[in-house]
């Protein structure tokens, strides 16, 4: 499978390039960067710390889709929405790891999925996807006398909060309880907040250092507490999951899929 990487000079871009080069059955089709990036023209593999592959970083996403079977996108939401249109127009599959997508960006993915195979997951690690399943299950068993709080910590460079994974965990908990996350999410607390509202799902965001991604879901009842925690040791777990998703798209019908579909957890 020929795999292209949009955003190939990013932190995840580098990981993805190295993962593709190391995975049997995959070939690196090339990579793009944002217009005006000083990485344009450099060797895609060399800037990722691998041996030069003779592929220059480009700025024309359509040209990359042309030579790829699947494109992996860990960029920024506005670019991801444009890449989804290209995937649909050109009949290529697209793996989306970008987080911070709003309703318009998600609509762009949904409409593109009429014509293209799209896999989107806020977290591509196997462990986190197991945690999503457990969170839904535990929330379904415990009533709302167990308060749900989701705590996440990431490296100092992360630009969106709460993390896409924290929100996905919140959505899984809400699904387990049969409620709509938008109606019960408490994303920040500051000042005189008053007592906690029963049934709310709270979020707390920590930032610092080089932490790849820690998430804990707390179910706090009277006299007892359950905590489910996942810690990503390094970012290679996300790249491995994304490449696994890319390989999984072979022969699939157009549609919008999740990592739980890829891992057979649904
Ligand atoms: P980063 O800033 O290091 O990399 C993003 C790259 O995208 C940059 O190099 C940027 O120049 C490039 N880019 C921006 N617009 C572009 C465009 N139009 N065309 C091509 N390239 C473009 O960020 P990062 O740490 O690699 O994270 C990227 C995204 O992936 C974030 O949203 C992050 O939250 C998400 N992420 C998801 C997972 C997951 O498992 N789903 C894991 C880690 C990070």
Short mmCIF file of C-alpha atoms and ligand atoms in Angstrom, two decimals:
data_model
loop_
_atom_site.label_atom_id
_atom_site.label_comp_id
_atom_site.label_asym_id
_atom_site.label_seq_id
_atom_site.Cartn_x
_atom_site.Cartn_y
_atom_site.Cartn_z
CA UNK A 1 0.00 0.00 0.00
CA UNK A 2 1.31 3.43 -1.00
CA UNK A 3 0.79 5.82 1.91
CA UNK A 4 1.17 9.60 1.78
CA UNK A 5 1.65 11.81 4.86
CA UNK A 6 0.18 15.31 4.93
CA UNK A 7 1.94 17.37 7.61
CA UNK A 8 5.03 15.16 7.27
CA UNK A 9 7.32 17.60 9.10
CA UNK A 10 5.16 17.66 12.24
CA UNK A 11 5.91 15.69 15.41
CA UNK A 12 3.47 12.94 14.37
CA UNK A 13 4.46 13.32 10.71
CA UNK A 14 8.02 12.24 11.53
CA UNK A 15 6.76 9.26 13.56
CA UNK A 16 4.43 8.21 10.73
CA UNK A 17 7.16 8.36 8.09
CA UNK A 18 9.43 6.15 10.22
CA UNK A 19 6.58 3.73 10.95
CA UNK A 20 5.72 3.35 7.25
CA UNK A 21 9.36 2.75 6.35
CA UNK A 22 9.52 0.02 9.03
CA UNK A 23 6.22 -1.73 8.19
CA UNK A 24 5.97 -4.64 5.74
CA UNK A 25 3.40 -4.10 3.02
CA UNK A 26 3.71 -0.29 3.12
CA UNK A 27 5.55 2.08 0.81
CA UNK A 28 6.02 5.80 1.46
CA UNK A 29 4.31 7.72 -1.37
CA UNK A 30 5.52 11.16 -0.23
CA UNK A 31 4.63 13.99 2.09
CA UNK A 32 3.35 17.56 2.11
CA UNK A 33 3.69 20.52 4.42
CA UNK A 34 1.83 23.80 4.88
CA UNK A 35 2.36 26.42 2.16
CA UNK A 36 5.52 28.41 2.83
CA UNK A 37 7.03 25.84 5.24
CA UNK A 38 10.81 25.85 5.16
CA UNK A 39 10.66 22.03 4.95
CA UNK A 40 9.34 22.17 1.36
CA UNK A 41 11.87 20.53 -0.96
CA UNK A 42 13.71 18.64 1.83
CA UNK A 43 13.75 14.81 1.79
CA UNK A 44 10.63 13.42 3.53
CA UNK A 45 12.48 10.50 5.17
CA UNK A 46 15.66 12.39 6.00
CA UNK A 47 13.85 15.10 8.01
CA UNK A 48 12.19 12.27 9.97
CA UNK A 49 15.61 10.95 10.95
CA UNK A 50 15.65 8.07 8.43
CA UNK A 51 17.79 7.38 5.36
CA UNK A 52 16.90 9.65 2.41
CA UNK A 53 14.07 8.18 0.28
CA UNK A 54 14.43 10.47 -2.75
CA UNK A 55 11.02 12.06 -2.04
CA UNK A 56 10.87 15.84 -1.64
CA UNK A 57 8.36 17.43 0.79
CA UNK A 58 5.69 19.02 -1.41
CA UNK A 59 2.96 21.63 -0.89
CA UNK A 60 0.43 20.24 -3.39
CA UNK A 61 -1.89 17.90 -1.50
CA UNK A 62 -3.80 16.90 -4.68
CA UNK A 63 -0.55 15.66 -6.24
CA UNK A 64 0.14 13.56 -3.12
CA UNK A 65 -3.37 12.03 -3.14
CA UNK A 66 -2.79 11.19 -6.84
CA UNK A 67 0.20 8.94 -6.06
CA UNK A 68 -1.16 7.45 -2.78
CA UNK A 69 -3.64 4.67 -2.00
CA UNK A 70 -4.19 6.13 1.46
CA UNK A 71 -3.23 9.44 3.04
CA UNK A 72 -2.62 9.92 6.77
CA UNK A 73 -3.47 13.33 8.21
CA UNK A 74 -2.20 14.61 11.58
CA UNK A 75 -2.28 18.35 10.78
CA UNK A 76 -4.74 21.10 11.75
CA UNK A 77 -8.56 20.99 11.45
CA UNK A 78 -8.91 23.44 8.55
CA UNK A 79 -6.38 21.46 6.48
CA UNK A 80 -8.04 18.14 7.42
CA UNK A 81 -11.41 19.37 6.10
CA UNK A 82 -9.75 20.24 2.74
CA UNK A 83 -7.98 16.88 2.62
CA UNK A 84 -11.34 15.12 3.14
CA UNK A 85 -12.70 16.81 0.00
CA UNK A 86 -9.64 15.65 -1.96
CA UNK A 87 -10.06 12.07 -0.66
CA UNK A 88 -13.67 12.04 -1.90
CA UNK A 89 -12.86 13.66 -5.28
CA UNK A 90 -9.96 11.31 -5.92
CA UNK A 91 -11.37 8.11 -4.36
CA UNK A 92 -8.53 7.65 -1.86
CA UNK A 93 -8.86 6.60 1.74
CA UNK A 94 -7.96 9.03 4.50
CA UNK A 95 -6.85 8.38 8.08
CA UNK A 96 -7.55 11.38 10.31
CA UNK A 97 -5.72 11.78 13.60
CA UNK A 98 -6.06 15.57 13.80
CA UNK A 99 -7.96 16.68 16.92
CA UNK A 100 -9.85 19.86 17.75
CA UNK A 101 -12.33 19.26 14.87
CA UNK A 102 -15.52 21.36 15.23
CA UNK A 103 -18.98 20.54 13.84
CA UNK A 104 -18.13 21.98 10.37
CA UNK A 105 -14.94 19.94 10.10
CA UNK A 106 -16.81 16.79 11.19
CA UNK A 107 -19.50 17.54 8.56
CA UNK A 108 -16.75 17.74 5.93
CA UNK A 109 -15.54 14.26 6.97
CA UNK A 110 -19.09 12.87 6.99
CA UNK A 111 -19.87 14.14 3.47
CA UNK A 112 -16.53 12.93 2.11
CA UNK A 113 -17.27 9.49 3.54
CA UNK A 114 -20.07 9.04 0.97
CA UNK A 115 -17.31 8.48 -1.57
CA UNK A 116 -14.19 7.65 0.42
CA UNK A 117 -13.15 5.34 3.26
CA UNK A 118 -12.37 7.64 6.18
CA UNK A 119 -11.06 6.48 9.54
CA UNK A 120 -11.15 9.14 12.23
CA UNK A 121 -10.06 8.71 15.83
CA UNK A 122 -8.96 11.23 18.42
CA UNK A 123 -6.59 8.57 19.69
CA UNK A 124 -5.21 5.77 17.54
CA UNK A 125 -3.63 3.70 20.33
CA UNK A 126 -5.03 0.21 20.99
CA UNK A 127 -5.00 0.78 24.77
CA UNK A 128 -7.06 3.95 24.62
CA UNK A 129 -9.65 2.28 22.44
CA UNK A 130 -9.97 -0.48 25.02
CA UNK A 131 -10.33 2.27 27.68
CA UNK A 132 -13.16 3.84 25.64
CA UNK A 133 -15.03 0.52 25.72
CA UNK A 134 -14.45 0.08 29.47
CA UNK A 135 -15.56 3.65 30.20
CA UNK A 136 -18.84 3.16 28.36
CA UNK A 137 -19.41 -0.15 30.14
CA UNK A 138 -18.66 1.16 33.67
CA UNK A 139 -20.73 4.32 33.14
CA UNK A 140 -23.63 2.11 32.06
CA UNK A 141 -23.40 -0.01 35.23
CA UNK A 142 -22.94 2.84 37.75
CA UNK A 143 -25.70 5.38 38.22
CA UNK A 144 -25.20 9.13 38.35
CA UNK A 145 -24.54 8.98 42.10
CA UNK A 146 -21.02 8.21 40.83
CA UNK A 147 -19.60 11.53 39.59
CA UNK A 148 -17.56 11.20 36.39
CA UNK A 149 -14.43 13.36 36.03
CA UNK A 150 -11.91 13.06 33.20
CA UNK A 151 -8.37 14.26 33.79
CA UNK A 152 -5.80 14.54 31.02
CA UNK A 153 -2.19 15.70 30.79
CA UNK A 154 -0.18 16.41 27.63
CA UNK A 155 3.10 18.00 26.57
CA UNK A 156 3.49 21.78 26.61
CA UNK A 157 3.07 22.16 22.81
CA UNK A 158 -0.50 20.87 22.62
CA UNK A 159 -2.86 23.59 21.32
CA UNK A 160 -6.37 22.21 21.98
CA UNK A 161 -8.07 21.45 25.30
CA UNK A 162 -9.58 19.25 26.60
CA UNK A 163 -7.77 16.70 24.43
CA UNK A 164 -9.73 14.97 21.69
CA UNK A 165 -9.25 11.74 23.63
CA UNK A 166 -10.65 13.24 26.84
CA UNK A 167 -13.72 14.38 24.89
CA UNK A 168 -14.03 10.92 23.29
CA UNK A 169 -13.89 9.37 26.79
CA UNK A 170 -16.59 11.84 27.88
CA UNK A 171 -18.71 10.82 24.88
CA UNK A 172 -18.22 7.13 25.76
CA UNK A 173 -19.28 7.77 29.36
CA UNK A 174 -22.31 9.76 28.16
CA UNK A 175 -23.21 6.97 25.73
CA UNK A 176 -23.03 4.44 28.59
CA UNK A 177 -25.42 6.59 30.62
CA UNK A 178 -27.69 7.28 27.67
CA UNK A 179 -27.21 11.06 27.79
CA UNK A 180 -25.91 13.70 25.39
CA UNK A 181 -22.36 14.85 26.30
CA UNK A 182 -23.04 18.41 25.07
CA UNK A 183 -25.79 18.74 27.68
CA UNK A 184 -23.75 17.43 30.65
CA UNK A 185 -20.13 18.39 29.88
CA UNK A 186 -18.44 20.75 32.33
CA UNK A 187 -15.28 21.61 30.41
CA UNK A 188 -13.84 24.24 32.80
CA UNK A 189 -14.34 25.40 36.39
CA UNK A 190 -13.15 28.72 37.76
CA UNK A 191 -14.17 30.98 40.63
CA UNK A 192 -17.36 30.51 42.67
CA UNK A 193 -18.84 27.57 40.77
CA UNK A 194 -21.36 26.38 43.35
CA UNK A 195 -21.73 22.67 44.13
CA UNK A 196 -21.30 20.02 41.48
CA UNK A 197 -24.38 19.36 39.32
CA UNK A 198 -25.49 15.73 39.53
CA UNK A 199 -25.01 13.92 36.24
CA UNK A 200 -22.42 16.32 34.86
CA UNK A 201 -19.25 14.93 33.28
CA UNK A 202 -16.31 17.11 34.30
CA UNK A 203 -12.98 17.69 32.56
CA UNK A 204 -9.63 18.88 33.90
CA UNK A 205 -6.70 19.73 31.65
CA UNK A 206 -3.01 19.73 32.62
CA UNK A 207 -0.14 20.75 30.30
CA UNK A 208 3.61 20.38 30.69
CA UNK A 209 6.86 18.70 29.75
CA UNK A 210 6.97 16.08 27.02
CA UNK A 211 4.08 13.86 28.15
CA UNK A 212 2.72 11.94 25.13
CA UNK A 213 -0.77 11.62 26.68
CA UNK A 214 -2.18 10.56 30.07
CA UNK A 215 -5.93 10.07 30.61
CA UNK A 216 -7.83 9.04 33.73
CA UNK A 217 -11.58 8.53 34.02
CA UNK A 218 -12.73 8.82 37.66
CA UNK A 219 -16.05 7.47 38.91
CA UNK A 220 -16.37 9.03 42.37
CA UNK A 221 -19.12 7.64 44.59
CA UNK A 222 -19.79 7.89 48.32
CA UNK A 223 -17.07 5.94 50.12
CA UNK A 224 -15.45 4.53 46.99
CA UNK A 225 -13.87 5.56 43.72
CA UNK A 226 -12.95 3.77 40.50
CA UNK A 227 -10.15 5.20 38.36
CA UNK A 228 -9.35 3.93 34.86
CA UNK A 229 -6.00 5.20 33.55
CA UNK A 230 -4.10 4.97 30.29
CA UNK A 231 -0.60 6.40 29.81
CA UNK A 232 1.06 6.60 26.42
CA UNK A 233 4.82 6.09 26.85
CA UNK A 234 5.67 7.67 23.51
CA UNK A 235 3.96 8.78 20.34
CA UNK A 236 4.88 5.69 18.33
CA UNK A 237 1.68 4.00 19.62
CA UNK A 238 -0.40 6.53 17.67
CA UNK A 239 1.66 6.13 14.49
CA UNK A 240 1.44 2.33 14.72
CA UNK A 241 -2.34 2.55 15.09
CA UNK A 242 -2.65 4.96 12.15
CA UNK A 243 -0.64 2.70 9.85
CA UNK A 244 -2.71 -0.29 11.00
CA UNK A 245 -5.85 1.72 10.11
CA UNK A 246 -4.38 2.57 6.68
CA UNK A 247 -3.77 -1.12 5.92
CA UNK A 248 -7.27 -2.02 7.20
CA UNK A 249 -8.95 0.30 4.64
CA UNK A 250 -8.04 -2.05 1.77
CA UNK A 251 -11.22 -3.35 0.15
CA UNK A 252 -13.56 -1.49 2.56
CA UNK A 253 -16.72 0.27 1.33
CA UNK A 254 -16.84 4.09 1.61
CA UNK A 255 -17.91 5.24 5.06
CA UNK A 256 -16.80 6.95 8.23
CA UNK A 257 -15.08 4.46 10.51
CA UNK A 258 -13.50 4.65 13.96
CA UNK A 259 -10.45 2.99 15.43
CA UNK A 260 -12.82 0.69 17.29
CA UNK A 261 -13.97 -0.57 13.86
CA UNK A 262 -10.35 -1.07 12.80
CA UNK A 263 -9.58 -3.06 15.95
CA UNK A 264 -12.81 -5.07 15.76
CA UNK A 265 -13.97 -3.69 19.14
CA UNK A 266 -17.40 -2.55 17.90
P1 LIG B 1 2.58 19.45 14.83
O1 LIG B 1 2.24 20.89 14.94
O2 LIG B 1 3.96 19.01 15.25
O3 LIG B 1 2.36 18.94 13.32
C1 LIG B 1 1.34 19.37 12.46
C2 LIG B 1 1.96 19.59 11.11
O4 LIG B 1 0.92 19.84 10.15
C3 LIG B 1 2.90 20.81 11.08
O5 LIG B 1 4.16 20.43 10.57
C4 LIG B 1 2.17 21.78 10.16
O6 LIG B 1 3.07 22.61 9.42
C5 LIG B 1 1.43 20.80 9.26
N1 LIG B 1 0.35 21.43 8.48
C6 LIG B 1 -0.48 22.42 8.84
N2 LIG B 1 -1.30 22.74 7.80
C7 LIG B 1 -0.96 21.92 6.79
C8 LIG B 1 -1.43 21.77 5.45
N3 LIG B 1 -2.40 22.54 4.96
N4 LIG B 1 -0.86 20.83 4.67
C9 LIG B 1 0.15 20.04 5.14
N5 LIG B 1 0.65 20.16 6.39
C10 LIG B 1 0.09 21.08 7.21
O7 LIG B 1 1.46 18.67 15.64
P2 LIG B 1 1.45 17.16 16.13
O8 LIG B 1 1.87 17.11 17.55
O9 LIG B 1 2.13 16.29 15.13
O10 LIG B 1 -0.13 16.87 16.11
C11 LIG B 1 -0.90 17.05 14.95
C12 LIG B 1 -2.36 16.73 15.26
O11 LIG B 1 -2.48 15.34 15.57
C13 LIG B 1 -2.92 17.48 16.47
O12 LIG B 1 -4.28 17.79 16.21
C14 LIG B 1 -2.81 16.47 17.60
O13 LIG B 1 -3.70 16.71 18.65
C15 LIG B 1 -3.16 15.21 16.83
N6 LIG B 1 -2.72 13.95 17.47
C16 LIG B 1 -3.58 12.91 17.36
C17 LIG B 1 -3.23 11.66 17.85
C18 LIG B 1 -4.16 10.49 17.62
O14 LIG B 1 -3.86 9.36 18.04
N7 LIG B 1 -5.29 10.71 16.94
C19 LIG B 1 -1.99 11.47 18.48
C20 LIG B 1 -1.10 12.56 18.56
C21 LIG B 1 -1.48 13.82 18.03
#
